[in-house]
mmCIF file of C-alpha atoms and ligand atoms in Angstrom:
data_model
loop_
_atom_site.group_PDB
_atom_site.id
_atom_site.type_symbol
_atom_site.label_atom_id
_atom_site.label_comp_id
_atom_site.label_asym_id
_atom_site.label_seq_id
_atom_site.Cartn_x
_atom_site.Cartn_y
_atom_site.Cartn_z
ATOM 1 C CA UNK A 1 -1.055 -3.398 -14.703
ATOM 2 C CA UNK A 2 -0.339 -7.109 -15.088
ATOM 3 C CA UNK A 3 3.004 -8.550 -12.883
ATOM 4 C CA UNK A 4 4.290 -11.645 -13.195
ATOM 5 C CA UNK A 5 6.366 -12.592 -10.426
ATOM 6 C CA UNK A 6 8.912 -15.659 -11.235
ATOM 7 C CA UNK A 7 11.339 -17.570 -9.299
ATOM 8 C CA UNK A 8 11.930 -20.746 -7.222
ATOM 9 C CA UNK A 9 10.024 -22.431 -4.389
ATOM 10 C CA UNK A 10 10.592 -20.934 -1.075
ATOM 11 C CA UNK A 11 12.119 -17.288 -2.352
ATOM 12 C CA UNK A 12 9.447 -15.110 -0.994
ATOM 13 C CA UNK A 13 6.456 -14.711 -4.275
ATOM 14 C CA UNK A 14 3.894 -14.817 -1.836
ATOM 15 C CA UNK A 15 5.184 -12.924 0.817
ATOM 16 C CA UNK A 16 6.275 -10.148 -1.628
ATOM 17 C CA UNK A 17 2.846 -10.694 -3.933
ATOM 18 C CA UNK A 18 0.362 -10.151 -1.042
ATOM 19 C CA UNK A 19 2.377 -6.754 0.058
ATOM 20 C CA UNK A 20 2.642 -5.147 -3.235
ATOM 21 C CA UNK A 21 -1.102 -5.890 -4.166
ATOM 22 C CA UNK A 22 -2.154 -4.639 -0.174
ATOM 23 C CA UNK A 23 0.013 -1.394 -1.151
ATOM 24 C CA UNK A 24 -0.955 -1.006 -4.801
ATOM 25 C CA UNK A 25 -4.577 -2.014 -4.472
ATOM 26 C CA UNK A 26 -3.680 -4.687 -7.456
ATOM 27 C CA UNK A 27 -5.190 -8.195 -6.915
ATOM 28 C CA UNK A 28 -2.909 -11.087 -5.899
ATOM 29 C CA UNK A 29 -3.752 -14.337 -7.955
ATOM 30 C CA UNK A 30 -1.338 -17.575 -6.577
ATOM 31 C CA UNK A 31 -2.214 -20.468 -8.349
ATOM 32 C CA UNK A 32 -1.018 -22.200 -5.392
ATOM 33 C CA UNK A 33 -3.518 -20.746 -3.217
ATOM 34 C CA UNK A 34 -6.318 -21.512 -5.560
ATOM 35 C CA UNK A 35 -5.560 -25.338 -6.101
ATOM 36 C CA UNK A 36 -4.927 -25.444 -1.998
ATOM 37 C CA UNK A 37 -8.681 -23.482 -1.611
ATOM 38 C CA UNK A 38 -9.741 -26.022 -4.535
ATOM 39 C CA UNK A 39 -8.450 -29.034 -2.131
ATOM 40 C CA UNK A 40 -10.041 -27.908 1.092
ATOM 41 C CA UNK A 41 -13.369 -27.293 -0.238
ATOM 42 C CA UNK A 42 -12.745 -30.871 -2.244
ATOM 43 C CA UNK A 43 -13.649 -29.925 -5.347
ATOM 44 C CA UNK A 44 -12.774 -32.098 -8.171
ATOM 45 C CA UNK A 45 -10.463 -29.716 -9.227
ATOM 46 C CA UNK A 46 -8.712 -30.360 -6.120
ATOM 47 C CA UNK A 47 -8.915 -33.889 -5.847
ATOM 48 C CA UNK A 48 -7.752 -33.975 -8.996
ATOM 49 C CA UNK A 49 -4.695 -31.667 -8.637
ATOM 50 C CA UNK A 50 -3.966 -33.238 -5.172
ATOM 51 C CA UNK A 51 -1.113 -36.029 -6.597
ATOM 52 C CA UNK A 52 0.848 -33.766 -8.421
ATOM 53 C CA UNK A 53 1.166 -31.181 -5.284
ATOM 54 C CA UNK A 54 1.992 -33.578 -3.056
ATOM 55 C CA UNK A 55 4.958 -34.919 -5.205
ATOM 56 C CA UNK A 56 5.865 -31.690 -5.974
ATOM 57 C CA UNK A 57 4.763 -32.067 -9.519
ATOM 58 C CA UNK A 58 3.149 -29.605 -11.983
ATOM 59 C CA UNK A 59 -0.535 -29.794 -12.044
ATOM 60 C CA UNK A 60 -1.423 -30.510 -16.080
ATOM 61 C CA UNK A 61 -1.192 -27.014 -17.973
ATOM 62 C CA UNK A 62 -4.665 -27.390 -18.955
ATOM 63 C CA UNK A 63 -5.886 -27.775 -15.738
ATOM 64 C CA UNK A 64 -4.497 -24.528 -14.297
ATOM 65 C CA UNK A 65 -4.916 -22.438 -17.996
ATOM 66 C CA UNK A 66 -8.834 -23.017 -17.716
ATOM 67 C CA UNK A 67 -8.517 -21.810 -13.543
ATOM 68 C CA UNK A 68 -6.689 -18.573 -14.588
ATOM 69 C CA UNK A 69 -8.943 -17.650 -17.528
ATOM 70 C CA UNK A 70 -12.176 -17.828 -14.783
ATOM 71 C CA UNK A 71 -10.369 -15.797 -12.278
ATOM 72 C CA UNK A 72 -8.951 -13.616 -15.408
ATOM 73 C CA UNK A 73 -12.324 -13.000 -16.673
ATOM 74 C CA UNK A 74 -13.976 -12.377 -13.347
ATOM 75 C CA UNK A 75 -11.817 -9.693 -11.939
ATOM 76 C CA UNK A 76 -12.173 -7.504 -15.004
ATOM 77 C CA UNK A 77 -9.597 -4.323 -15.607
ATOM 78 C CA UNK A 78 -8.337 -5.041 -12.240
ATOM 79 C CA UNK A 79 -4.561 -4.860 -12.116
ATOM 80 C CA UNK A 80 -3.058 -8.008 -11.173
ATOM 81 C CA UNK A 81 0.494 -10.005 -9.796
ATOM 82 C CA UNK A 82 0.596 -13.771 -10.634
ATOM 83 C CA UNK A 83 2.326 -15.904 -8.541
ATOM 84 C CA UNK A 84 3.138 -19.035 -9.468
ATOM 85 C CA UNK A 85 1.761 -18.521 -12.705
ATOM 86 C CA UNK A 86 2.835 -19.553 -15.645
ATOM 87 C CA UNK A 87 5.314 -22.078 -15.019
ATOM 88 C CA UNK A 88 6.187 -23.551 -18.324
ATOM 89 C CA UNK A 89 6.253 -22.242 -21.631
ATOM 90 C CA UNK A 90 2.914 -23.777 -22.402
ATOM 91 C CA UNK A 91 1.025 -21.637 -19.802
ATOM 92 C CA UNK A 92 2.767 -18.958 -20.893
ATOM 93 C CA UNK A 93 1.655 -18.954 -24.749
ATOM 94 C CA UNK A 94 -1.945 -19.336 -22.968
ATOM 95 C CA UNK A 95 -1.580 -16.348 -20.931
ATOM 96 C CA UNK A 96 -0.991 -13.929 -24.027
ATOM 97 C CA UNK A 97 -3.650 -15.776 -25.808
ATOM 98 C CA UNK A 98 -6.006 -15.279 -23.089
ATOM 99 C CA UNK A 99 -4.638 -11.721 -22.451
ATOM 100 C CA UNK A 100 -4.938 -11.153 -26.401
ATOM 101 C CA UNK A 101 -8.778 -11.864 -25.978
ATOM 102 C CA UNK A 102 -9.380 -9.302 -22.837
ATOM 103 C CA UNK A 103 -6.750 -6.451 -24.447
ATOM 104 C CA UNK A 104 -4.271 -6.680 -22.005
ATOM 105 C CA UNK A 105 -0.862 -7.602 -21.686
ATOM 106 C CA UNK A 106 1.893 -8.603 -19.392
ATOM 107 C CA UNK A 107 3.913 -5.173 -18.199
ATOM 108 C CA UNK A 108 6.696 -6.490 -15.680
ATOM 109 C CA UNK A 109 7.634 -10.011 -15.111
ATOM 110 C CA UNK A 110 10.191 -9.513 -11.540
ATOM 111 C CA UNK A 111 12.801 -12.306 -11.120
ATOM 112 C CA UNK A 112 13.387 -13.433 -7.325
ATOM 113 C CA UNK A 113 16.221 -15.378 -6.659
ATOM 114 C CA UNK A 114 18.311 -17.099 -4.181
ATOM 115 C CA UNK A 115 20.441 -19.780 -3.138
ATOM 116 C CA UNK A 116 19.249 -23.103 -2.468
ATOM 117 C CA UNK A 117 20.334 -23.192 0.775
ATOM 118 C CA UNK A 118 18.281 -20.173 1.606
ATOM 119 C CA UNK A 119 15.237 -21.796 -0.243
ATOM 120 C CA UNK A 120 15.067 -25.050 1.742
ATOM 121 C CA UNK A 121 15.491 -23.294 5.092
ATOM 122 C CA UNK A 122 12.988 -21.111 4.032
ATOM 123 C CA UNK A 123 10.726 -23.938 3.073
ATOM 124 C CA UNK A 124 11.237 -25.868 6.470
ATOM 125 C CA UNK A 125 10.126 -23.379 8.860
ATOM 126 C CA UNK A 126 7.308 -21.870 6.866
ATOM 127 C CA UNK A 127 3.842 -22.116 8.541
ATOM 128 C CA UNK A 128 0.758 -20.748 7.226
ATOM 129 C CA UNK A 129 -2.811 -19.736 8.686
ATOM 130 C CA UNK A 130 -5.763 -21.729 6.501
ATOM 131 C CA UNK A 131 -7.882 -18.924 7.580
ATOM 132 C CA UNK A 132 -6.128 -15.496 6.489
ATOM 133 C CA UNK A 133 -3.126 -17.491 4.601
ATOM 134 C CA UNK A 134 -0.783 -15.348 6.679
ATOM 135 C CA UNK A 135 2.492 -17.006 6.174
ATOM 136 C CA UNK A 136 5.257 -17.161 9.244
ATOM 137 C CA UNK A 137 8.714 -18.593 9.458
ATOM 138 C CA UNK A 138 10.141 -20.022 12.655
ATOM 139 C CA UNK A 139 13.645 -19.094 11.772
ATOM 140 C CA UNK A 140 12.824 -15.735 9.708
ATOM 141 C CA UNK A 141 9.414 -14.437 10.626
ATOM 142 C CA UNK A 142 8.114 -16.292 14.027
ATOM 143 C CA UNK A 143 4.296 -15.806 14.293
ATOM 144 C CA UNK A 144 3.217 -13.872 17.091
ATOM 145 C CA UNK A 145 2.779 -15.728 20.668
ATOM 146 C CA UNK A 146 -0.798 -15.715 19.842
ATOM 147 C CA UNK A 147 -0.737 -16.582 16.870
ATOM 148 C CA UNK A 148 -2.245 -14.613 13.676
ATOM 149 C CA UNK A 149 -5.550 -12.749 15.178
ATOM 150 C CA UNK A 150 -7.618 -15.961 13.245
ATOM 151 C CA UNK A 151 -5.927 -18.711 14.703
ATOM 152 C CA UNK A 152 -3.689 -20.217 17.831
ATOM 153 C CA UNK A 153 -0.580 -21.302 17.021
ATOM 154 C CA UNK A 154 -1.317 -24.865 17.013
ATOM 155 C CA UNK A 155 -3.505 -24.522 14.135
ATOM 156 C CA UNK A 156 -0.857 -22.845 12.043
ATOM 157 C CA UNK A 157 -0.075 -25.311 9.349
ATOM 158 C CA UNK A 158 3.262 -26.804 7.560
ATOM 159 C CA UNK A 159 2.475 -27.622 4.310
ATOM 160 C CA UNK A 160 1.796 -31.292 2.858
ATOM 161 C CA UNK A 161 4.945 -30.568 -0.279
ATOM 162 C CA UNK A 162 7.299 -28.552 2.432
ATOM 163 C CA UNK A 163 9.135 -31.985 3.036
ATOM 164 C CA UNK A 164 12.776 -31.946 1.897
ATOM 165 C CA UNK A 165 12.469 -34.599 -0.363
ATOM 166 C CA UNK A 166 9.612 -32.831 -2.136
ATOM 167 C CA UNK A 167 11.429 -29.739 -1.675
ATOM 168 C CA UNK A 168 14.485 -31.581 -3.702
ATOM 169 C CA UNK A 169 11.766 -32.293 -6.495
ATOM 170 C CA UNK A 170 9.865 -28.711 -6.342
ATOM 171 C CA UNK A 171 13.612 -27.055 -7.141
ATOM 172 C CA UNK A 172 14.428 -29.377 -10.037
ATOM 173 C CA UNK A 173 11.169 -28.781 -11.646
ATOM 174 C CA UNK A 174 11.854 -25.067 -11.041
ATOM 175 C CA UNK A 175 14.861 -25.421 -13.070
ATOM 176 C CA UNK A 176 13.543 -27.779 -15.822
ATOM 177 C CA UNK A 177 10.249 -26.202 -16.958
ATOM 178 C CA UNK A 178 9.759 -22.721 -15.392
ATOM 179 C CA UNK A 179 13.310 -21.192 -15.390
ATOM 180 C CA UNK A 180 13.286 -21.086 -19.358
ATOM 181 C CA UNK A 181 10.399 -18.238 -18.666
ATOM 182 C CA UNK A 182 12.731 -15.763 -18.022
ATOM 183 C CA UNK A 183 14.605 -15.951 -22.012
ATOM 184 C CA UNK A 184 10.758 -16.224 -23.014
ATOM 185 C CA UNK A 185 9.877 -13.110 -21.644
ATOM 186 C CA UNK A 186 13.414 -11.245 -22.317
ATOM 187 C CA UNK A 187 12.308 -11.911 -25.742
ATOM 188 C CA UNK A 188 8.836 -10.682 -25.869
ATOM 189 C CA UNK A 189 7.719 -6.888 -25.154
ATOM 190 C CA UNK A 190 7.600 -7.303 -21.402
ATOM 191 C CA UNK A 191 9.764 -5.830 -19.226
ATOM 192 C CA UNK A 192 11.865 -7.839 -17.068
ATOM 193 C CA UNK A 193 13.615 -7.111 -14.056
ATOM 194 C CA UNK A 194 16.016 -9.300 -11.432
ATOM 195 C CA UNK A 195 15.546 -8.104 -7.317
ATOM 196 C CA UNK A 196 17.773 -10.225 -5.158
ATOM 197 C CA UNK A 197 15.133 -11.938 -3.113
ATOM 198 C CA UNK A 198 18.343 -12.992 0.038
ATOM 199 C CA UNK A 199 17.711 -9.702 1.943
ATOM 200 C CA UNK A 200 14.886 -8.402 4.594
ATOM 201 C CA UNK A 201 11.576 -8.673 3.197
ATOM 202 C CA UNK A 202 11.108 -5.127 3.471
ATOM 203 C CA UNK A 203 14.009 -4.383 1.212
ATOM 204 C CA UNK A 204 12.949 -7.229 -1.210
ATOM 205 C CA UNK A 205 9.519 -5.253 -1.157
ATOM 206 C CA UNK A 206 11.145 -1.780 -1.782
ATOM 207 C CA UNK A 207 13.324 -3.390 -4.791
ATOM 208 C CA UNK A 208 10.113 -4.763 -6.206
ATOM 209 C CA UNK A 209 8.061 -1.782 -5.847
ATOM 210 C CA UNK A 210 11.014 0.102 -7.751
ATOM 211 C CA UNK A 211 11.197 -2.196 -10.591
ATOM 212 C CA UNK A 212 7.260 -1.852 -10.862
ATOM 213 C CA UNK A 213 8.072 2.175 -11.375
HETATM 214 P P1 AP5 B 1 3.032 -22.727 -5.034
HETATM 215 O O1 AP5 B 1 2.107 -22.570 -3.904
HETATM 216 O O2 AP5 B 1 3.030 -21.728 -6.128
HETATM 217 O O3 AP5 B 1 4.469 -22.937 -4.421
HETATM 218 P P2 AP5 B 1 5.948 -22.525 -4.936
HETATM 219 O O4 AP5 B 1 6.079 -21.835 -6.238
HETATM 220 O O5 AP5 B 1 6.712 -23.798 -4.801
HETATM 221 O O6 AP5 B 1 6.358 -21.409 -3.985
HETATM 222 P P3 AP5 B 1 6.207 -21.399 -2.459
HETATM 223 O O7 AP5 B 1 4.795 -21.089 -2.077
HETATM 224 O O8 AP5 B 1 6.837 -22.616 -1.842
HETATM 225 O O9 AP5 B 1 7.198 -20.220 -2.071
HETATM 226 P P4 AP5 B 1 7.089 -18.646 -2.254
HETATM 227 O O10 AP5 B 1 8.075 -18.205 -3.282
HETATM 228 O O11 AP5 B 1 5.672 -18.195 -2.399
HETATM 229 O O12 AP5 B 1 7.667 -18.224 -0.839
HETATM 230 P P5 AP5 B 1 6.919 -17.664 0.470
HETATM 231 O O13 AP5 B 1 6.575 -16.227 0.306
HETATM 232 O O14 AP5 B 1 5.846 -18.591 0.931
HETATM 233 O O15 AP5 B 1 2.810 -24.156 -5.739
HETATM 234 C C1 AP5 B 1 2.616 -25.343 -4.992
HETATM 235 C C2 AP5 B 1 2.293 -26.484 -5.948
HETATM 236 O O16 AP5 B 1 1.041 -26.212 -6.626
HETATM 237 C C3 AP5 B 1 3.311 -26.726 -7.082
HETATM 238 O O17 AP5 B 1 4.383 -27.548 -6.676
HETATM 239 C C4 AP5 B 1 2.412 -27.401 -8.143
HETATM 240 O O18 AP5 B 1 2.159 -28.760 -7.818
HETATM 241 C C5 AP5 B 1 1.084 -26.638 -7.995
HETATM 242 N N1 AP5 B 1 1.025 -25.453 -8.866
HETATM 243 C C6 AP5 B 1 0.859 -24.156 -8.469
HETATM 244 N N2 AP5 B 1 0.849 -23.336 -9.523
HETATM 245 C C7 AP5 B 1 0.993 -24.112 -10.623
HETATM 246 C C8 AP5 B 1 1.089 -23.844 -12.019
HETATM 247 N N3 AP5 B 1 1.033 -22.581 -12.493
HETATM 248 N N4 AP5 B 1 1.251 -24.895 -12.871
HETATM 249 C C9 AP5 B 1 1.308 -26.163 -12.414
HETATM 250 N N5 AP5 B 1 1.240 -26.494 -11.104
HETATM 251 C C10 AP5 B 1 1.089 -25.480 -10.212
HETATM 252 O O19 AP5 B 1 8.153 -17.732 1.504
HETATM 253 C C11 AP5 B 1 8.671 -18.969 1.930
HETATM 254 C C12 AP5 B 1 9.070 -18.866 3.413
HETATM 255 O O20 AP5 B 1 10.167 -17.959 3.530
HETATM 256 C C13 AP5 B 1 7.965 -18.306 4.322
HETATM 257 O O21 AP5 B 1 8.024 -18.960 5.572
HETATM 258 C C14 AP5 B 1 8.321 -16.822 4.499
HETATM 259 O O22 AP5 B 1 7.892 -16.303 5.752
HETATM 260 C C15 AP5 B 1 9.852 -16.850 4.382
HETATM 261 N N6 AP5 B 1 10.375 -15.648 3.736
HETATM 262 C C16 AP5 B 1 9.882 -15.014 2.626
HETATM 263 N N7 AP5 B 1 10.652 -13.952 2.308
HETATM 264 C C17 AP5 B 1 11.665 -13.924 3.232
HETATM 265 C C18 AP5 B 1 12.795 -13.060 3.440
HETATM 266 N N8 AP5 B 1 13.049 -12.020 2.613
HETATM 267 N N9 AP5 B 1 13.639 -13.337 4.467
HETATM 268 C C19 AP5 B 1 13.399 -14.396 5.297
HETATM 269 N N10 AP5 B 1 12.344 -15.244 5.169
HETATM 270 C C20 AP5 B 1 11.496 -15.004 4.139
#
């Protein structure tokens, strides 16, 4: 099974991606994640992709194609939920290509939303562990008083693009180049499906799981 999971900044696609591929033994592929491995390690992917994070910019399309098409090939028959991936219309015309080439297609593409409000509170309490990638909120989801099991609280992390004014940026690009995805897909042979993404994160998870059924 192939999931694409598409919405703004801040409305829970990792959160929601890394339970339903822990509970449907699928594989969770964030593009995010992979460019923020891809800066750690220093890579030139990374140093490369490093500006356009940081301004809350989208890294060029055939930057990020050629990274999903590795991973793509790698994991095989392996089901799998994209997050953050694809994010314009030119990513995703690549995807079916690439999906074309491996006989496989997208089944469910799951539309999280909520208000902007919501989003950039979200956004400015999120911490994350750079060892498990564990993600926390101090308003929502406060990490435990020892922190995650791999790290101490004080090395949980607030990402470099989680500053408002970034934020601002991150939401109009949302709006410009990747919310046109959704008529793209209600026109092709995927299925689509909208799950309020403003409630618990358990009851996000049991809407998603439901429109996956
Ligand atoms: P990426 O890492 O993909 O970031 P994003 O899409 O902006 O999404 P976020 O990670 O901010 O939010 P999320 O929806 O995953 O929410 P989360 O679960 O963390 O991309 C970063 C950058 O990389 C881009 O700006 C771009 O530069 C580049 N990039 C990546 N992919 C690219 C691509 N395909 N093409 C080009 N460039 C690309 O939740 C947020 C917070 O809310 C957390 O603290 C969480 O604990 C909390 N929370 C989650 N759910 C709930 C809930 N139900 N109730 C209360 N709190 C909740």
């Amino acid at each position: 099974m192939i999931v694409i999971l598409l919405g703004p900044p801040g409305v829970g696609k990792g959160t929601q991606g890394k339970l339903l591929c822990e509970r449907n033994g699928l594989h969770h592929l964030s593009t995010g994640d992979l460019l923020r491995a891809a800066r750690r390690e220093g890579t030139s992917l990374g140093k490369e992709a490093q500006a356009f994070m940081d301004a809350g910019k989208l890294v060029p399309d055939e930057v990020i194609l050629g990274m999903v098409a590795e991973k793509l090939t790698e994991l095989g028959d392996t089901g799998v939920v994209f997050d953050g991936f694809p994010r314009t219309v030119a990513q995703a015309e690549g995807l079916k290509n690439l999906l074309v080439k491996l006989g496989r297609q997208v089944d469910r593409v799951v539309v999280l939303s909520a208000a902007d409000d919501i989003l950039v509170k979200r956004i400015a309490g999120r911490r994350s562990c750079p060892d498990c990638g564990m993600i926390f909120n101090v308003y929502f989801n406060p990490p435990p008083a020892d922190g995650c099991g791999d790290c101490d609280l004080s090395q949980l992390t607030h990402r470099a693009d989680d500053q408002e004014e970034t934020v601002v940026t991150r939401l109009e690009v949302y709006r410009r180049q990747t919310a046109p995805l959704i008529d793209f897909y209600e026109t092709s042979e995927a299925e689509v499906r909208h799950v309020d993404g403003d409630q618990s994160v358990e009851a996000v998870q049991g809407a998603l799981q439901a429109a996956l059924g």
